[in-house]
Coordinates of C-alpha atoms in Angstrom, one line a residue:
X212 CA -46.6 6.2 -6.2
X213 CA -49.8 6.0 -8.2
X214 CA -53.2 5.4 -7.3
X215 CA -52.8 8.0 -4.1
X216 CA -50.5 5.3 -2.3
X217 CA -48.4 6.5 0.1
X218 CA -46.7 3.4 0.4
X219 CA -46.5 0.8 -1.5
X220 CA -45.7 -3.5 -1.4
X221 CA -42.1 -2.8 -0.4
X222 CA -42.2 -0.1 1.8
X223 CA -45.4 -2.2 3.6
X224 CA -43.3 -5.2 4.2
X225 CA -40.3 -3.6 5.5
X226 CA -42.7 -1.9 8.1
X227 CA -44.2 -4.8 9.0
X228 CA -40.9 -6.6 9.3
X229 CA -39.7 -3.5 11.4
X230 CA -42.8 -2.7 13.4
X231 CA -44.5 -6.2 13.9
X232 CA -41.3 -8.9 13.6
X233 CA -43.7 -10.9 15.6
X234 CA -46.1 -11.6 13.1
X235 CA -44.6 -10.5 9.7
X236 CA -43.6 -14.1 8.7
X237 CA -47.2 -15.6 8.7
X238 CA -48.4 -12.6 5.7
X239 CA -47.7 -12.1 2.9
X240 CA -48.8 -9.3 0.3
X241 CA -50.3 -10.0 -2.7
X242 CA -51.6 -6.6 -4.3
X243 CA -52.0 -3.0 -3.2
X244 CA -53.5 0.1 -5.0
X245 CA -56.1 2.7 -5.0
X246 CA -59.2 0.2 -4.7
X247 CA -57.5 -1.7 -1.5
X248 CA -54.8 -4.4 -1.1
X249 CA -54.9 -8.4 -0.7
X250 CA -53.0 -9.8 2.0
X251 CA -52.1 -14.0 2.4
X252 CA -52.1 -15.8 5.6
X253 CA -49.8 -18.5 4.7
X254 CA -51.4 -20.8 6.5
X255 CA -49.6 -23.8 8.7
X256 CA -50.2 -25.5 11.7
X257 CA -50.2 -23.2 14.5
X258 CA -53.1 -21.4 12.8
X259 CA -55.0 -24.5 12.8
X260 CA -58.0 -25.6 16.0
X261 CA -59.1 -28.8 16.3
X262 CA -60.7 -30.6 13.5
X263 CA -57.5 -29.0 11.7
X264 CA -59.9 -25.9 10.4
X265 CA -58.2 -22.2 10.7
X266 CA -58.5 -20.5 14.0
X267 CA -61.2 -17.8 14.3
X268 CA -58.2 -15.9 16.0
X269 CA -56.2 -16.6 13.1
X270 CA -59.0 -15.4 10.4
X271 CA -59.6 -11.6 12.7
X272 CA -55.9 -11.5 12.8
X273 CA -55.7 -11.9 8.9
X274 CA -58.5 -9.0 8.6
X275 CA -57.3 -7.0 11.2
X276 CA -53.7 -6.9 9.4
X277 CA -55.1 -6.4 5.9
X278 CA -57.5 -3.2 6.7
X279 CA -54.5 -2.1 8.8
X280 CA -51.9 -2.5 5.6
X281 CA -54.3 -1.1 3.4
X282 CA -55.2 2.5 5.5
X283 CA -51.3 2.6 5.6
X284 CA -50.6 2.3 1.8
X285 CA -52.9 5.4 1.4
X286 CA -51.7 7.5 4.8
X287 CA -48.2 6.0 5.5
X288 CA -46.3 4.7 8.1
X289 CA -48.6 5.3 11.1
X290 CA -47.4 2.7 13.4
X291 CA -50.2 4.1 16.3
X292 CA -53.3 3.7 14.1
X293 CA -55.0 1.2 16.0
X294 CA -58.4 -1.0 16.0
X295 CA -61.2 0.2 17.5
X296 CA -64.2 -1.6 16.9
X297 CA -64.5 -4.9 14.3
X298 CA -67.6 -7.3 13.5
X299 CA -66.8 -10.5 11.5
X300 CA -68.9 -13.0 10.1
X301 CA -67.6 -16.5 9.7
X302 CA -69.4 -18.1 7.0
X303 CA -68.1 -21.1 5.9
X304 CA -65.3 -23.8 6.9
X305 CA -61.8 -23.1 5.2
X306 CA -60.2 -25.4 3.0
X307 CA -57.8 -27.8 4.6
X308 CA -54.7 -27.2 3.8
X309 CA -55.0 -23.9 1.6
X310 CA -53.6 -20.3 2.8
X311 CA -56.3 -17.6 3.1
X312 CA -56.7 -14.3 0.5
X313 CA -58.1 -11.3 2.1
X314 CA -59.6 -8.9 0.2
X315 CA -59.5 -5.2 1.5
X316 CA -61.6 -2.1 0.6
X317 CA -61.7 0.9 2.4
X318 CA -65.1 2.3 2.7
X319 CA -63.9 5.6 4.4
X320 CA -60.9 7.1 4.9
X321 CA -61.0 10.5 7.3
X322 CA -58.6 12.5 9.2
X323 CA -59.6 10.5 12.6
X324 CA -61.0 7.6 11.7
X325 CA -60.8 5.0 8.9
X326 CA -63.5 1.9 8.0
X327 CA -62.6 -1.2 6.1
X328 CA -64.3 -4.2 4.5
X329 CA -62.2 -7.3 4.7
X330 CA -63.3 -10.2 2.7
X331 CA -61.3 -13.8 3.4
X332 CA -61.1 -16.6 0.6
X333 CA -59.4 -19.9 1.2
X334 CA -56.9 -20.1 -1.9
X335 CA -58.8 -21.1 -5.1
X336 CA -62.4 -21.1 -3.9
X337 CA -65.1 -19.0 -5.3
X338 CA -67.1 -18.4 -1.9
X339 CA -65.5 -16.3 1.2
X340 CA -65.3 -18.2 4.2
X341 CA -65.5 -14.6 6.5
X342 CA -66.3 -11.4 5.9
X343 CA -65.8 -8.5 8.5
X344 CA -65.9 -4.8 8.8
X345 CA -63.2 -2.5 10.8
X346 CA -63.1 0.5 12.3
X347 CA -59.3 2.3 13.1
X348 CA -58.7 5.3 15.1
X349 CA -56.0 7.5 13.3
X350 CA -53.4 9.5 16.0
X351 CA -53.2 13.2 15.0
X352 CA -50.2 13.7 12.4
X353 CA -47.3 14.3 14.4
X354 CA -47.6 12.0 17.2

């Protein structure tokens, strides 16, 4: 691995699609290295509200997912790092009928605790539609 990845696109899909069946369909990953990783919510109608926007809980999922994928690239499979605090700002309406793009960065990365900045784009627009900020409790190696 390069980049001081500890996984990389391959080994993060097969542990979503092992760990989180569930919900693996609905992402897909675009690019991972040192800087962060971009993560697709291939969007279709079950994401949608009324009005035929995308869901808040569909956007938080999408940043929730991303921050988590990219604190794994760099630590490995920790399947027990979990969410402990996020704020997100929706800014804008998505795009009909376009998946999202989210855009990860980790800001911090300790022993115990890691903070991300999560981005989201509708496909092919300029301006981000949300932006949000997560914090992760990490389990002590071993457990």
């Amino acid at each position: 691995m390069t980049d001081g990845l500890k996984m990389d696109m391959a080994g993060l899909d097969t542990f979503m699609a092992d760990e989180f069946p569930q919900v693996a369909g609905n992402f897909a990953i675009e690019r991972v290295d040192g800087r962060g990783l971009c993560l697709r919510l291939k969007v279709d109608e079950m994401h949608l509200r009324p009005g035929g926007t995308v869901s808040g809980p569909s956007i938080f999922a999408l940043a929730d997912c991303a921050v988590y994928l990219a604190i794994l690239a760099r630590i490995g499979p920790v399947a027990l790092a979990v969410t402990t605090s996020c704020s997100i700002d929706f800014m804008r309406k998505p795009a009909a009928g376009r998946d999202l793009l989210c855009e990860t960065r980790l800001l911090k990365l300790g022993r115990v605790l890691a903070v991300g900045d999560a981005l989201i784009y509708s496909e092919g627009q300029p301006e981000p539609v949300a932006r949000a900020t997560l914090t992760y409790s990490i389990p002590p190696r071993g457990k």
